């Protein structure tokens, strides 16, 4: 996996809200879920530093942090969290599954599971 288990990595997390019922025309460069635009939530960026945690030398690394939902999020918003980091001079990113703020549940397959994120 190329992870230096002795090193701490710097991560950035940002929230993206799904825009429902609006034309996506102004958001042509935005990532989309089922044709709806994912737009960044202003001031949601949070950073953390972490080292590899794993059960044994051969198991994959995991990193852990808490994302705090503050200003810019409302109960019922459908969001994804983007995690980004750099390793070996290469930028990496990954997105969480789509979920609803405040509900404590992932959205069902019926509403979003074919969450294939289209590249920007």
PDB file of C-alpha atoms in Angstrom:
ATOM      1  CA  UNK A   1       0.000   0.000   0.000  1.00  0.00           C
ATOM      2  CA  UNK A   2       3.035   2.290   0.200  1.00  0.00           C
ATOM      3  CA  UNK A   3       2.070   3.650   3.623  1.00  0.00           C
ATOM      4  CA  UNK A   4       4.919   4.549   5.932  1.00  0.00           C
ATOM      5  CA  UNK A   5       3.562   3.148   9.208  1.00  0.00           C
ATOM      6  CA  UNK A   6       5.941   5.287  11.279  1.00  0.00           C
ATOM      7  CA  UNK A   7       4.910   8.581   9.648  1.00  0.00           C
ATOM      8  CA  UNK A   8       2.030  10.918  10.499  1.00  0.00           C
ATOM      9  CA  UNK A   9      -0.065  12.097   7.549  1.00  0.00           C
ATOM     10  CA  UNK A  10      -1.935  15.383   7.159  1.00  0.00           C
ATOM     11  CA  UNK A  11      -5.575  15.018   6.089  1.00  0.00           C
ATOM     12  CA  UNK A  12      -8.261  17.491   5.089  1.00  0.00           C
ATOM     13  CA  UNK A  13     -12.011  16.824   5.343  1.00  0.00           C
ATOM     14  CA  UNK A  14     -14.710  18.931   3.667  1.00  0.00           C
ATOM     15  CA  UNK A  15     -18.486  18.625   3.492  1.00  0.00           C
ATOM     16  CA  UNK A  16     -20.417  18.676   0.204  1.00  0.00           C
ATOM     17  CA  UNK A  17     -24.205  19.154   0.150  1.00  0.00           C
ATOM     18  CA  UNK A  18     -26.480  17.624  -2.486  1.00  0.00           C
ATOM     19  CA  UNK A  19     -28.502  20.343  -4.249  1.00  0.00           C
ATOM     20  CA  UNK A  20     -32.039  19.059  -4.837  1.00  0.00           C
ATOM     21  CA  UNK A  21     -34.566  20.343  -7.322  1.00  0.00           C
ATOM     22  CA  UNK A  22     -32.377  23.025  -8.854  1.00  0.00           C
ATOM     23  CA  UNK A  23     -30.992  23.199 -12.336  1.00  0.00           C
ATOM     24  CA  UNK A  24     -27.462  21.821 -12.380  1.00  0.00           C
ATOM     25  CA  UNK A  25     -26.597  24.002 -15.377  1.00  0.00           C
ATOM     26  CA  UNK A  26     -24.662  26.558 -13.262  1.00  0.00           C
ATOM     27  CA  UNK A  27     -22.762  23.656 -11.688  1.00  0.00           C
ATOM     28  CA  UNK A  28     -21.385  21.958 -14.790  1.00  0.00           C
ATOM     29  CA  UNK A  29     -17.992  21.331 -13.176  1.00  0.00           C
ATOM     30  CA  UNK A  30     -19.462  20.028  -9.882  1.00  0.00           C
ATOM     31  CA  UNK A  31     -19.436  16.354  -8.992  1.00  0.00           C
ATOM     32  CA  UNK A  32     -22.869  14.795  -9.311  1.00  0.00           C
ATOM     33  CA  UNK A  33     -24.923  12.069  -7.629  1.00  0.00           C
ATOM     34  CA  UNK A  34     -27.898  10.841  -9.669  1.00  0.00           C
ATOM     35  CA  UNK A  35     -27.780  14.058 -11.708  1.00  0.00           C
ATOM     36  CA  UNK A  36     -27.847  16.338  -8.630  1.00  0.00           C
ATOM     37  CA  UNK A  37     -24.861  18.629  -7.968  1.00  0.00           C
ATOM     38  CA  UNK A  38     -22.624  18.217  -4.908  1.00  0.00           C
ATOM     39  CA  UNK A  39     -21.562  21.659  -3.735  1.00  0.00           C
ATOM     40  CA  UNK A  40     -18.916  22.447  -1.107  1.00  0.00           C
ATOM     41  CA  UNK A  41     -20.204  23.766   2.215  1.00  0.00           C
ATOM     42  CA  UNK A  42     -18.368  26.990   3.026  1.00  0.00           C
ATOM     43  CA  UNK A  43     -16.235  26.843   6.175  1.00  0.00           C
ATOM     44  CA  UNK A  44     -16.625  23.055   6.543  1.00  0.00           C
ATOM     45  CA  UNK A  45     -12.960  22.244   5.939  1.00  0.00           C
ATOM     46  CA  UNK A  46     -11.313  20.524   8.881  1.00  0.00           C
ATOM     47  CA  UNK A  47      -7.791  19.173   9.179  1.00  0.00           C
ATOM     48  CA  UNK A  48      -6.264  16.400  11.227  1.00  0.00           C
ATOM     49  CA  UNK A  49      -2.979  14.556  11.512  1.00  0.00           C
ATOM     50  CA  UNK A  50      -2.806  10.827  12.035  1.00  0.00           C
ATOM     51  CA  UNK A  51      -0.554   7.798  11.928  1.00  0.00           C
ATOM     52  CA  UNK A  52      -1.395   4.356  10.588  1.00  0.00           C
ATOM     53  CA  UNK A  53      -3.409   2.126  12.906  1.00  0.00           C
ATOM     54  CA  UNK A  54      -3.574  -1.577  12.101  1.00  0.00           C
ATOM     55  CA  UNK A  55      -3.934  -4.909  13.853  1.00  0.00           C
ATOM     56  CA  UNK A  56      -0.781  -6.431  12.378  1.00  0.00           C
ATOM     57  CA  UNK A  57       2.074  -5.656  10.006  1.00  0.00           C
ATOM     58  CA  UNK A  58       0.246  -7.181   7.029  1.00  0.00           C
ATOM     59  CA  UNK A  59      -3.158  -5.600   7.598  1.00  0.00           C
ATOM     60  CA  UNK A  60      -4.270  -2.349   5.918  1.00  0.00           C
ATOM     61  CA  UNK A  61      -3.881   0.984   7.659  1.00  0.00           C
ATOM     62  CA  UNK A  62      -6.770   2.974   9.006  1.00  0.00           C
ATOM     63  CA  UNK A  63      -6.892   6.573  10.148  1.00  0.00           C
ATOM     64  CA  UNK A  64      -9.521   8.062  12.423  1.00  0.00           C
ATOM     65  CA  UNK A  65     -10.984  11.482  13.109  1.00  0.00           C
ATOM     66  CA  UNK A  66     -14.302  13.137  13.930  1.00  0.00           C
ATOM     67  CA  UNK A  67     -16.053  15.535  11.554  1.00  0.00           C
ATOM     68  CA  UNK A  68     -17.879  18.329  13.384  1.00  0.00           C
ATOM     69  CA  UNK A  69     -21.045  19.567  11.702  1.00  0.00           C
ATOM     70  CA  UNK A  70     -21.357  23.278  12.330  1.00  0.00           C
ATOM     71  CA  UNK A  71     -22.399  26.366  10.477  1.00  0.00           C
ATOM     72  CA  UNK A  72     -23.549  25.664   6.927  1.00  0.00           C
ATOM     73  CA  UNK A  73     -25.275  22.349   7.693  1.00  0.00           C
ATOM     74  CA  UNK A  74     -28.949  21.837   8.512  1.00  0.00           C
ATOM     75  CA  UNK A  75     -30.898  18.881   9.808  1.00  0.00           C
ATOM     76  CA  UNK A  76     -31.943  16.797   6.825  1.00  0.00           C
ATOM     77  CA  UNK A  77     -29.161  17.951   4.471  1.00  0.00           C
ATOM     78  CA  UNK A  78     -27.829  15.144   2.292  1.00  0.00           C
ATOM     79  CA  UNK A  79     -24.045  15.308   2.297  1.00  0.00           C
ATOM     80  CA  UNK A  80     -20.812  13.508   1.554  1.00  0.00           C
ATOM     81  CA  UNK A  81     -17.473  14.099   3.241  1.00  0.00           C
ATOM     82  CA  UNK A  82     -14.403  14.441   1.028  1.00  0.00           C
ATOM     83  CA  UNK A  83     -11.141  13.247   2.567  1.00  0.00           C
ATOM     84  CA  UNK A  84      -7.884  14.317   0.910  1.00  0.00           C
ATOM     85  CA  UNK A  85      -4.180  13.798   1.632  1.00  0.00           C
ATOM     86  CA  UNK A  86      -0.809  13.737  -0.107  1.00  0.00           C
ATOM     87  CA  UNK A  87       1.616  10.842  -0.048  1.00  0.00           C
ATOM     88  CA  UNK A  88       4.820  10.511  -2.028  1.00  0.00           C
ATOM     89  CA  UNK A  89       4.040  13.727  -3.893  1.00  0.00           C
ATOM     90  CA  UNK A  90       0.698  12.338  -5.144  1.00  0.00           C
ATOM     91  CA  UNK A  91      -2.627  13.908  -4.109  1.00  0.00           C
ATOM     92  CA  UNK A  92      -5.318  11.419  -3.043  1.00  0.00           C
ATOM     93  CA  UNK A  93      -9.006  11.858  -2.294  1.00  0.00           C
ATOM     94  CA  UNK A  94     -11.980   9.728  -1.376  1.00  0.00           C
ATOM     95  CA  UNK A  95     -15.642  10.412  -0.640  1.00  0.00           C
ATOM     96  CA  UNK A  96     -17.960   8.986   2.009  1.00  0.00           C
ATOM     97  CA  UNK A  97     -21.282   7.448   1.057  1.00  0.00           C
ATOM     98  CA  UNK A  98     -24.158   9.929   0.860  1.00  0.00           C
ATOM     99  CA  UNK A  99     -25.872  10.395   4.236  1.00  0.00           C
ATOM    100  CA  UNK A 100     -28.432  12.649   5.890  1.00  0.00           C
ATOM    101  CA  UNK A 101     -27.355  15.106   8.593  1.00  0.00           C
ATOM    102  CA  UNK A 102     -28.949  14.372  11.934  1.00  0.00           C
ATOM    103  CA  UNK A 103     -30.635  11.154  10.952  1.00  0.00           C
ATOM    104  CA  UNK A 104     -27.885   8.780  12.086  1.00  0.00           C
ATOM    105  CA  UNK A 105     -28.471   6.569   9.046  1.00  0.00           C
ATOM    106  CA  UNK A 106     -27.065   6.037   5.564  1.00  0.00           C
ATOM    107  CA  UNK A 107     -29.499   6.632   2.750  1.00  0.00           C
ATOM    108  CA  UNK A 108     -31.080   3.567   1.190  1.00  0.00           C
ATOM    109  CA  UNK A 109     -30.235   2.110  -2.194  1.00  0.00           C
ATOM    110  CA  UNK A 110     -33.547   3.389  -3.454  1.00  0.00           C
ATOM    111  CA  UNK A 111     -32.630   7.038  -2.877  1.00  0.00           C
ATOM    112  CA  UNK A 112     -28.924   7.119  -3.632  1.00  0.00           C
ATOM    113  CA  UNK A 113     -26.919   3.958  -3.528  1.00  0.00           C
ATOM    114  CA  UNK A 114     -25.847   4.087  -7.112  1.00  0.00           C
ATOM    115  CA  UNK A 115     -23.806   6.922  -5.790  1.00  0.00           C
ATOM    116  CA  UNK A 116     -21.239   6.728  -8.534  1.00  0.00           C
ATOM    117  CA  UNK A 117     -19.514  10.063  -8.246  1.00  0.00           C
ATOM    118  CA  UNK A 118     -18.916  11.509 -11.667  1.00  0.00           C
ATOM    119  CA  UNK A 119     -15.483  13.096 -12.031  1.00  0.00           C
ATOM    120  CA  UNK A 120     -15.449  16.860 -12.043  1.00  0.00           C
TER     121      UNK A 120
END
